PDB file of C-alpha atoms in Angstrom:
ATOM      1  CA  MET A 136       0.000   0.000   0.000  1.00 74.00           C
ATOM      2  CA  THR A 137       1.076   3.588  -0.672  1.00 88.00           C
ATOM      3  CA  PRO A 138       1.766   5.764   2.391  1.00 95.00           C
ATOM      4  CA  SER A 139      -0.725   8.552   3.050  1.00 97.00           C
ATOM      5  CA  PRO A 140       0.128  11.861   1.375  1.00 98.00           C
ATOM      6  CA  LEU A 141       1.320  14.631   3.659  1.00 98.00           C
ATOM      7  CA  LEU A 142      -0.432  17.998   3.409  1.00 98.00           C
ATOM      8  CA  LEU A 143       1.581  20.828   4.953  1.00 98.00           C
ATOM      9  CA  VAL A 144      -0.899  23.465   6.091  1.00 98.00           C
ATOM     10  CA  ALA A 145       0.658  26.935   6.076  1.00 96.00           C
ATOM     11  CA  HIS A 146      -0.854  30.229   7.177  1.00 93.00           C
ATOM     12  CA  GLY A 147      -0.115  32.180   4.002  1.00 95.00           C
ATOM     13  CA  SER A 148       0.926  35.799   3.517  1.00 96.00           C
ATOM     14  CA  ARG A 149       0.831  38.576   0.952  1.00 95.00           C
ATOM     15  CA  ASP A 150       4.627  38.589   1.219  1.00 97.00           C
ATOM     16  CA  PRO A 151       5.962  36.363  -1.598  1.00 97.00           C
ATOM     17  CA  ARG A 152       8.901  35.322   0.590  1.00 97.00           C
ATOM     18  CA  HIS A 153       6.457  33.418   2.800  1.00 98.00           C
ATOM     19  CA  ALA A 154       5.254  31.025   0.094  1.00 98.00           C
ATOM     20  CA  ALA A 155       8.775  30.645  -1.274  1.00 98.00           C
ATOM     21  CA  THR A 156      10.051  29.598   2.161  1.00 98.00           C
ATOM     22  CA  VAL A 157       7.188  27.149   2.716  1.00 98.00           C
ATOM     23  CA  LEU A 158       7.760  25.604  -0.714  1.00 98.00           C
ATOM     24  CA  ALA A 159      11.478  25.254   0.027  1.00 98.00           C
ATOM     25  CA  LEU A 160      10.547  23.428   3.236  1.00 98.00           C
ATOM     26  CA  ARG A 161       8.225  21.175   1.231  1.00 98.00           C
ATOM     27  CA  GLU A 162      11.090  20.260  -1.099  1.00 98.00           C
ATOM     28  CA  GLU A 163      13.338  19.290   1.805  1.00 98.00           C
ATOM     29  CA  VAL A 164      10.594  17.276   3.498  1.00 98.00           C
ATOM     30  CA  ALA A 165       9.798  15.455   0.254  1.00 98.00           C
ATOM     31  CA  ALA A 166      13.462  14.548  -0.123  1.00 98.00           C
ATOM     32  CA  ALA A 167      13.472  13.204   3.438  1.00 98.00           C
ATOM     33  CA  LEU A 168      10.302  11.154   2.825  1.00 98.00           C
ATOM     34  CA  PRO A 169      10.951   9.216  -0.382  1.00 97.00           C
ATOM     35  CA  GLY A 170       7.795   7.539  -1.575  1.00 96.00           C
ATOM     36  CA  VAL A 171       5.509   9.959   0.269  1.00 98.00           C
ATOM     37  CA  ARG A 172       3.588  12.581  -1.670  1.00 98.00           C
ATOM     38  CA  VAL A 173       4.055  15.987  -0.006  1.00 98.00           C
ATOM     39  CA  GLU A 174       1.686  18.852  -0.803  1.00 98.00           C
ATOM     40  CA  VAL A 175       1.254  22.404   0.527  1.00 98.00           C
ATOM     41  CA  GLY A 176      -2.059  24.154   1.180  1.00 98.00           C
ATOM     42  CA  PHE A 177      -2.494  27.679   2.514  1.00 97.00           C
ATOM     43  CA  LEU A 178      -5.173  29.043   4.827  1.00 95.00           C
ATOM     44  CA  ASP A 179      -5.149  32.519   3.305  1.00 94.00           C
ATOM     45  CA  PHE A 180      -3.543  34.886   0.782  1.00 95.00           C
ATOM     46  CA  CYS A 181      -1.617  32.204  -1.166  1.00 96.00           C
ATOM     47  CA  VAL A 182      -2.601  29.436  -3.551  1.00 97.00           C
ATOM     48  CA  PRO A 183      -3.398  26.635  -3.567  1.00 98.00           C
ATOM     49  CA  GLY A 184      -5.808  26.779  -0.663  1.00 98.00           C
ATOM     50  CA  VAL A 185      -6.302  23.751   1.570  1.00 98.00           C
ATOM     51  CA  PRO A 186      -9.741  22.883   0.075  1.00 98.00           C
ATOM     52  CA  GLN A 187      -8.360  22.934  -3.479  1.00 98.00           C
ATOM     53  CA  VAL A 188      -5.541  20.548  -2.583  1.00 98.00           C
ATOM     54  CA  LEU A 189      -7.903  18.121  -0.850  1.00 98.00           C
ATOM     55  CA  GLU A 190     -10.358  18.209  -3.755  1.00 98.00           C
ATOM     56  CA  ARG A 191      -7.564  17.421  -6.192  1.00 98.00           C
ATOM     57  CA  LEU A 192      -6.280  14.548  -4.057  1.00 98.00           C
ATOM     58  CA  ALA A 193      -9.765  13.080  -3.696  1.00 98.00           C
ATOM     59  CA  ALA A 194     -10.335  13.350  -7.464  1.00 98.00           C
ATOM     60  CA  GLU A 195      -7.135  11.361  -7.994  1.00 97.00           C
ATOM     61  CA  GLY A 196      -8.430   8.574  -5.768  1.00 97.00           C
ATOM     62  CA  VAL A 197      -6.538   9.359  -2.573  1.00 97.00           C
ATOM     63  CA  ARG A 198      -8.428   8.064   0.452  1.00 97.00           C
ATOM     64  CA  ASP A 199      -6.302   9.103   3.417  1.00 97.00           C
ATOM     65  CA  VAL A 200      -4.290  12.279   4.057  1.00 98.00           C
ATOM     66  CA  VAL A 201      -2.197  13.503   6.998  1.00 98.00           C
ATOM     67  CA  ALA A 202      -2.589  17.273   7.437  1.00 98.00           C
ATOM     68  CA  LEU A 203       0.275  18.801   9.383  1.00 97.00           C
ATOM     69  CA  PRO A 204      -0.085  22.415  10.597  1.00 97.00           C
ATOM     70  CA  LEU A 205       3.113  24.393  10.081  1.00 97.00           C
ATOM     71  CA  LEU A 206       2.600  26.071  13.442  1.00 95.00           C
ATOM     72  CA  LEU A 207       5.006  26.440  16.346  1.00 95.00           C
ATOM     73  CA  THR A 208       2.415  26.556  19.130  1.00 91.00           C
ATOM     74  CA  ARG A 209      -1.048  25.132  19.612  1.00 84.00           C
ATOM     75  CA  ALA A 210      -2.906  28.435  19.389  1.00 75.00           C
ATOM     76  CA  PHE A 211      -6.199  29.454  17.768  1.00 71.00           C
ATOM     77  CA  HIS A 212      -5.230  28.396  14.252  1.00 73.00           C
ATOM     78  CA  ALA A 213      -4.454  24.849  15.387  1.00 78.00           C
ATOM     79  CA  LYS A 214      -7.418  24.565  17.760  1.00 80.00           C
ATOM     80  CA  ALA A 215     -10.125  26.163  15.631  1.00 83.00           C
ATOM     81  CA  ASP A 216      -9.181  27.494  12.196  1.00 89.00           C
ATOM     82  CA  ILE A 217      -7.489  24.441  10.737  1.00 94.00           C
ATOM     83  CA  PRO A 218      -9.987  21.861  12.075  1.00 94.00           C
ATOM     84  CA  ALA A 219     -12.825  24.012  10.710  1.00 94.00           C
ATOM     85  CA  VAL A 220     -11.174  24.327   7.294  1.00 95.00           C
ATOM     86  CA  LEU A 221     -10.530  20.586   7.138  1.00 96.00           C
ATOM     87  CA  ARG A 222     -14.107  19.756   8.177  1.00 95.00           C
ATOM     88  CA  ALA A 223     -15.591  22.115   5.598  1.00 96.00           C
ATOM     89  CA  ALA A 224     -13.265  20.900   2.858  1.00 95.00           C
ATOM     90  CA  THR A 225     -14.043  17.230   3.437  1.00 96.00           C
ATOM     91  CA  ALA A 226     -17.798  17.622   3.969  1.00 95.00           C
ATOM     92  CA  GLY A 227     -18.353  16.958   0.289  1.00 93.00           C
ATOM     93  CA  LEU A 228     -15.583  14.374  -0.001  1.00 96.00           C
ATOM     94  CA  PRO A 229     -17.012  11.402   1.889  1.00 94.00           C
ATOM     95  CA  ARG A 230     -14.354   8.954   0.708  1.00 96.00           C
ATOM     96  CA  LEU A 231     -11.447  11.099   1.898  1.00 97.00           C
ATOM     97  CA  ARG A 232     -10.211  10.821   5.462  1.00 97.00           C
ATOM     98  CA  VAL A 233      -8.007  13.641   6.760  1.00 97.00           C
ATOM     99  CA  ARG A 234      -6.123  13.270  10.032  1.00 97.00           C
ATOM    100  CA  GLN A 235      -4.622  16.366  11.636  1.00 96.00           C
ATOM    101  CA  ALA A 236      -1.128  15.842  13.045  1.00 96.00           C
ATOM    102  CA  ARG A 237       0.333  17.687  16.009  1.00 94.00           C
ATOM    103  CA  VAL A 238       1.736  21.168  15.582  1.00 95.00           C
ATOM    104  CA  LEU A 239       5.512  21.408  15.442  1.00 97.00           C
ATOM    105  CA  GLY A 240       6.220  23.076  18.757  1.00 95.00           C
ATOM    106  CA  PRO A 241       7.403  22.964  21.348  1.00 96.00           C
ATOM    107  CA  SER A 242      10.324  20.668  20.572  1.00 97.00           C
ATOM    108  CA  PRO A 243      14.048  20.520  21.360  1.00 97.00           C
ATOM    109  CA  LEU A 244      14.562  20.347  17.595  1.00 98.00           C
ATOM    110  CA  LEU A 245      13.137  23.843  17.231  1.00 98.00           C
ATOM    111  CA  THR A 246      15.479  25.128  19.917  1.00 98.00           C
ATOM    112  CA  ALA A 247      18.338  23.528  17.997  1.00 98.00           C
ATOM    113  CA  ALA A 248      17.122  25.289  14.840  1.00 98.00           C
ATOM    114  CA  LEU A 249      17.091  28.609  16.724  1.00 98.00           C
ATOM    115  CA  GLU A 250      20.687  27.983  17.778  1.00 98.00           C
ATOM    116  CA  ARG A 251      21.626  27.190  14.177  1.00 98.00           C
ATOM    117  CA  ARG A 252      20.167  30.481  12.956  1.00 98.00           C
ATOM    118  CA  LEU A 253      21.970  32.439  15.697  1.00 98.00           C
ATOM    119  CA  HIS A 254      25.281  30.844  14.748  1.00 98.00           C
ATOM    120  CA  GLU A 255      24.618  31.599  11.075  1.00 98.00           C
ATOM    121  CA  ALA A 256      24.009  35.227  12.097  1.00 98.00           C
ATOM    122  CA  GLY A 257      27.486  35.414  13.592  1.00 97.00           C
ATOM    123  CA  LEU A 258      27.396  34.135  17.166  1.00 97.00           C
ATOM    124  CA  VAL A 259      30.065  31.627  18.184  1.00 94.00           C
ATOM    125  CA  PRO A 260      30.098  29.244  21.174  1.00 89.00           C
ATOM    126  CA  GLY A 261      32.193  31.673  23.208  1.00 92.00           C
ATOM    127  CA  ASP A 262      29.465  34.314  22.894  1.00 95.00           C
ATOM    128  CA  ARG A 263      26.936  32.288  24.861  1.00 96.00           C
ATOM    129  CA  SER A 264      27.579  33.358  28.458  1.00 96.00           C
ATOM    130  CA  PRO A 265      27.705  37.152  27.855  1.00 97.00           C
ATOM    131  CA  THR A 266      24.764  37.146  25.404  1.00 98.00           C
ATOM    132  CA  GLY A 267      21.123  37.692  26.224  1.00 98.00           C
ATOM    133  CA  VAL A 268      18.616  36.287  23.736  1.00 98.00           C
ATOM    134  CA  VAL A 269      15.179  37.580  22.878  1.00 98.00           C
ATOM    135  CA  LEU A 270      12.945  34.683  21.840  1.00 98.00           C
ATOM    136  CA  ALA A 271      10.679  36.605  19.478  1.00 98.00           C
ATOM    137  CA  ALA A 272       7.361  34.983  18.569  1.00 97.00           C
ATOM    138  CA  ALA A 273       4.562  36.263  16.364  1.00 95.00           C
ATOM    139  CA  GLY A 274       2.225  36.539  19.348  1.00 92.00           C
ATOM    140  CA  SER A 275      -1.232  35.194  20.115  1.00 88.00           C
ATOM    141  CA  SER A 276      -4.231  36.132  22.213  1.00 85.00           C
ATOM    142  CA  ASP A 277      -4.336  32.493  23.334  1.00 85.00           C
ATOM    143  CA  PRO A 278      -2.759  32.325  26.807  1.00 88.00           C
ATOM    144  CA  GLU A 279      -1.662  28.733  26.218  1.00 88.00           C
ATOM    145  CA  ALA A 280       0.499  29.831  23.288  1.00 89.00           C
ATOM    146  CA  SER A 281       2.093  32.663  25.276  1.00 91.00           C
ATOM    147  CA  ALA A 282       2.790  30.306  28.166  1.00 93.00           C
ATOM    148  CA  VAL A 283       4.535  27.895  25.804  1.00 94.00           C
ATOM    149  CA  ILE A 284       6.865  30.653  24.560  1.00 96.00           C
ATOM    150  CA  ALA A 285       7.686  31.629  28.149  1.00 96.00           C
ATOM    151  CA  ALA A 286       8.433  27.996  29.023  1.00 97.00           C
ATOM    152  CA  ILE A 287      10.731  27.613  26.007  1.00 98.00           C
ATOM    153  CA  ALA A 288      12.618  30.730  27.086  1.00 98.00           C
ATOM    154  CA  ARG A 289      13.073  29.371  30.626  1.00 97.00           C
ATOM    155  CA  GLU A 290      14.399  26.044  29.349  1.00 97.00           C
ATOM    156  CA  TRP A 291      16.693  27.649  26.808  1.00 98.00           C
ATOM    157  CA  ARG A 292      18.191  29.911  29.442  1.00 97.00           C
ATOM    158  CA  ARG A 293      19.522  26.807  31.215  1.00 96.00           C
ATOM    159  CA  THR A 294      21.815  26.011  28.292  1.00 96.00           C
ATOM    160  CA  GLY A 295      24.246  28.784  29.196  1.00 96.00           C
ATOM    161  CA  TRP A 296      22.932  32.016  27.734  1.00 97.00           C
ATOM    162  CA  CYS A 297      23.211  35.084  29.964  1.00 96.00           C
ATOM    163  CA  ALA A 298      19.415  35.342  29.826  1.00 98.00           C
ATOM    164  CA  VAL A 299      16.542  34.494  27.498  1.00 98.00           C
ATOM    165  CA  ARG A 300      13.440  36.667  27.390  1.00 98.00           C
ATOM    166  CA  PRO A 301      10.246  36.021  25.429  1.00 98.00           C
ATOM    167  CA  ALA A 302       8.830  38.813  23.289  1.00 98.00           C
ATOM    168  CA  PHE A 303       6.025  39.143  20.780  1.00 97.00           C
ATOM    169  CA  ALA A 304       5.300  40.980  17.551  1.00 97.00           C
ATOM    170  CA  SER A 305       1.573  41.231  18.300  1.00 95.00           C
ATOM    171  CA  ALA A 306      -1.205  40.423  20.778  1.00 89.00           C
ATOM    172  CA  SER A 307       1.050  39.921  23.811  1.00 89.00           C
ATOM    173  CA  LEU A 308       3.734  41.838  25.687  1.00 94.00           C
ATOM    174  CA  PRO A 309       6.605  42.585  25.884  1.00 96.00           C
ATOM    175  CA  ARG A 310       7.461  43.829  22.438  1.00 98.00           C
ATOM    176  CA  VAL A 311      10.831  42.936  20.935  1.00 98.00           C
ATOM    177  CA  ALA A 312      12.438  46.375  21.366  1.00 98.00           C
ATOM    178  CA  ASP A 313      11.458  46.478  25.040  1.00 98.00           C
ATOM    179  CA  ALA A 314      12.883  42.996  25.659  1.00 98.00           C
ATOM    180  CA  VAL A 315      16.164  43.989  23.994  1.00 98.00           C
ATOM    181  CA  ARG A 316      16.433  47.087  26.201  1.00 98.00           C
ATOM    182  CA  ALA A 317      15.585  45.081  29.318  1.00 98.00           C
ATOM    183  CA  LEU A 318      18.355  42.578  28.644  1.00 98.00           C
ATOM    184  CA  ARG A 319      20.823  45.396  28.094  1.00 97.00           C
ATOM    185  CA  ALA A 320      19.728  47.041  31.359  1.00 97.00           C
ATOM    186  CA  GLU A 321      20.261  43.747  33.176  1.00 95.00           C
ATOM    187  CA  GLY A 322      23.886  43.650  32.062  1.00 96.00           C
ATOM    188  CA  ALA A 323      23.921  41.525  28.916  1.00 97.00           C
ATOM    189  CA  ARG A 324      27.014  42.558  26.953  1.00 97.00           C
ATOM    190  CA  ARG A 325      25.449  41.404  23.686  1.00 97.00           C
ATOM    191  CA  VAL A 326      21.791  40.965  22.781  1.00 98.00           C
ATOM    192  CA  ALA A 327      20.581  38.671  20.024  1.00 98.00           C
ATOM    193  CA  VAL A 328      17.057  38.350  18.670  1.00 98.00           C
ATOM    194  CA  ALA A 329      15.963  34.860  17.613  1.00 98.00           C
ATOM    195  CA  PRO A 330      12.692  34.870  15.626  1.00 98.00           C
ATOM    196  CA  TYR A 331      10.551  31.895  16.592  1.00 98.00           C
ATOM    197  CA  VAL A 332       8.760  31.960  13.229  1.00 98.00           C
ATOM    198  CA  LEU A 333       8.897  29.683  10.219  1.00 98.00           C
ATOM    199  CA  ALA A 334       8.655  32.065   7.284  1.00 98.00           C
ATOM    200  CA  PRO A 335       8.969  35.757   6.430  1.00 97.00           C
ATOM    201  CA  GLY A 336       5.968  38.058   6.479  1.00 96.00           C
ATOM    202  CA  ARG A 337       4.415  41.039   8.224  1.00 96.00           C
ATOM    203  CA  LEU A 338       5.007  39.904  11.804  1.00 96.00           C
ATOM    204  CA  PRO A 339       8.574  38.663  11.230  1.00 97.00           C
ATOM    205  CA  ASP A 340       9.292  42.058   9.667  1.00 98.00           C
ATOM    206  CA  ARG A 341       7.908  43.653  12.826  1.00 98.00           C
ATOM    207  CA  ILE A 342      10.302  41.502  14.857  1.00 98.00           C
ATOM    208  CA  ALA A 343      13.189  42.755  12.730  1.00 98.00           C
ATOM    209  CA  ARG A 344      12.126  46.374  13.214  1.00 98.00           C
ATOM    210  CA  GLY A 345      11.892  45.822  16.967  1.00 98.00           C
ATOM    211  CA  ALA A 346      15.391  44.354  17.019  1.00 98.00           C
ATOM    212  CA  ALA A 347      16.738  47.423  15.215  1.00 98.00           C
ATOM    213  CA  GLU A 348      14.769  49.847  17.369  1.00 98.00           C
ATOM    214  CA  GLY A 349      15.982  48.233  20.564  1.00 98.00           C
ATOM    215  CA  GLY A 350      19.596  48.167  19.378  1.00 98.00           C
ATOM    216  CA  ALA A 351      20.120  44.407  19.208  1.00 98.00           C
ATOM    217  CA  ASP A 352      23.584  43.265  18.161  1.00 98.00           C
ATOM    218  CA  VAL A 353      22.416  40.194  16.247  1.00 98.00           C
ATOM    219  CA  LEU A 354      19.229  39.311  14.397  1.00 98.00           C
ATOM    220  CA  ALA A 355      18.866  35.668  13.365  1.00 98.00           C
ATOM    221  CA  GLY A 356      16.939  34.505  10.335  1.00 98.00           C
ATOM    222  CA  VAL A 357      13.572  32.754  10.372  1.00 98.00           C
ATOM    223  CA  LEU A 358      13.591  29.002  10.939  1.00 98.00           C
ATOM    224  CA  GLY A 359      12.525  28.157   7.384  1.00 98.00           C
ATOM    225  CA  ALA A 360      13.812  24.853   6.048  1.00 98.00           C
ATOM    226  CA  ALA A 361      16.435  24.351   8.744  1.00 98.00           C
ATOM    227  CA  PRO A 362      17.439  20.670   8.924  1.00 98.00           C
ATOM    228  CA  GLU A 363      15.975  20.394  12.423  1.00 98.00           C
ATOM    229  CA  VAL A 364      12.616  21.677  11.184  1.00 98.00           C
ATOM    230  CA  VAL A 365      12.642  19.143   8.363  1.00 98.00           C
ATOM    231  CA  THR A 366      13.394  16.341  10.815  1.00 98.00           C
ATOM    232  CA  LEU A 367      10.563  17.478  13.070  1.00 98.00           C
ATOM    233  CA  VAL A 368       8.058  17.583  10.213  1.00 98.00           C
ATOM    234  CA  VAL A 369       9.076  14.070   9.209  1.00 98.00           C
ATOM    235  CA  ARG A 370       8.674  12.809  12.766  1.00 98.00           C
ATOM    236  CA  ARG A 371       5.232  14.385  13.159  1.00 98.00           C
ATOM    237  CA  TYR A 372       4.107  12.839   9.882  1.00 98.00           C
ATOM    238  CA  GLU A 373       5.493   9.400  10.642  1.00 97.00           C
ATOM    239  CA  SER A 374       3.919   9.377  14.101  1.00 96.00           C
ATOM    240  CA  GLU A 375       0.461  10.216  12.734  1.00 95.00           C
ATOM    241  CA  ALA A 376       0.730   7.976   9.682  1.00 91.00           C
ATOM    242  CA  ALA A 377       1.972   4.990  11.654  1.00 86.00           C
ATOM    243  CA  ALA A 378      -0.752   5.295  14.293  1.00 82.00           C
ATOM    244  CA  ALA A 379      -3.472   4.241  11.860  1.00 65.00           C
ATOM    245  CA  ALA A 380      -1.468   2.423   9.223  1.00 61.00           C
ATOM    246  CA  SER A 381      -1.629  -1.177   8.153  1.00 52.00           C
ATOM    247  CA  PRO A 382       1.433  -3.375   8.795  1.00 55.00           C
ATOM    248  CA  GLU A 383       2.426  -2.946   5.147  1.00 57.00           C
ATOM    249  CA  VAL A 384       2.427   0.864   5.350  1.00 52.00           C
ATOM    250  CA  ARG A 385       4.240   0.813   8.692  1.00 52.00           C
ATOM    251  CA  ALA A 386       6.924  -1.254   7.057  1.00 57.00           C
ATOM    252  CA  ALA A 387       7.158   1.253   4.201  1.00 55.00           C
ATOM    253  CA  LEU A 388       7.586   4.036   6.764  1.00 51.00           C
ATOM    254  CA  GLY A 389      10.296   2.089   8.538  1.00 55.00           C
ATOM    255  CA  ARG A 390       8.167   1.614  11.648  1.00 48.00           C
ATOM    256  CA  PRO A 391       7.587  -1.751  13.363  1.00 39.00           C
ATOM    257  CA  ALA A 392       4.178  -3.286  12.925  1.00 31.00           C
TER     258      ALA A 392
END
């Protein structure tokens, strides 16, 4: 039997860099999952939309799909928006089953990807102890999502950074510029901003402006198709696909029956 296709569900943005980054991630995931069909569907702004992808798959005879939200916390989009979109899209496709996988975060792999981006931006291992890091997320009105970002910052601080502070581009406080200034006031000799976002867009640009306004020394890039992100996507897919798979498909995925 053929493994279930993987549908990467991305938010979408008017910024063309967003779709380009998501499609680059799709390419890397597809290379890491030989034999698995990997598609991308967007919730807004970009094409193809999630319903169009599912309709096409159903028309081609696909009967089972794993939908994986490209989200870093389990906020409103994961709890409400995506399930609603999937329900509406499949209401007229009775032969198609869509199973929603877990969101990507939190995960130690994402922290490793953040470290990779900071090193690519110029930090070296010897910079760790005198450097304060702003963990800059897009922001959410969902308190669970904000609490997750705060918990990631606390855990990351234990790896040797001078300090790690959460900050947000929208919905929650503090803002990035204020977090940068606070770290400087607390004695951090260098301050780095690490965007906890997958792809460029309006809110990541706001993070960058906050880093400049606050006087940060280093601004890391978005997570994008970092190898750790690719590995995490593969693991989320394999976990969901294997949970309901036949012994033959489990074998194809490299999982024990």
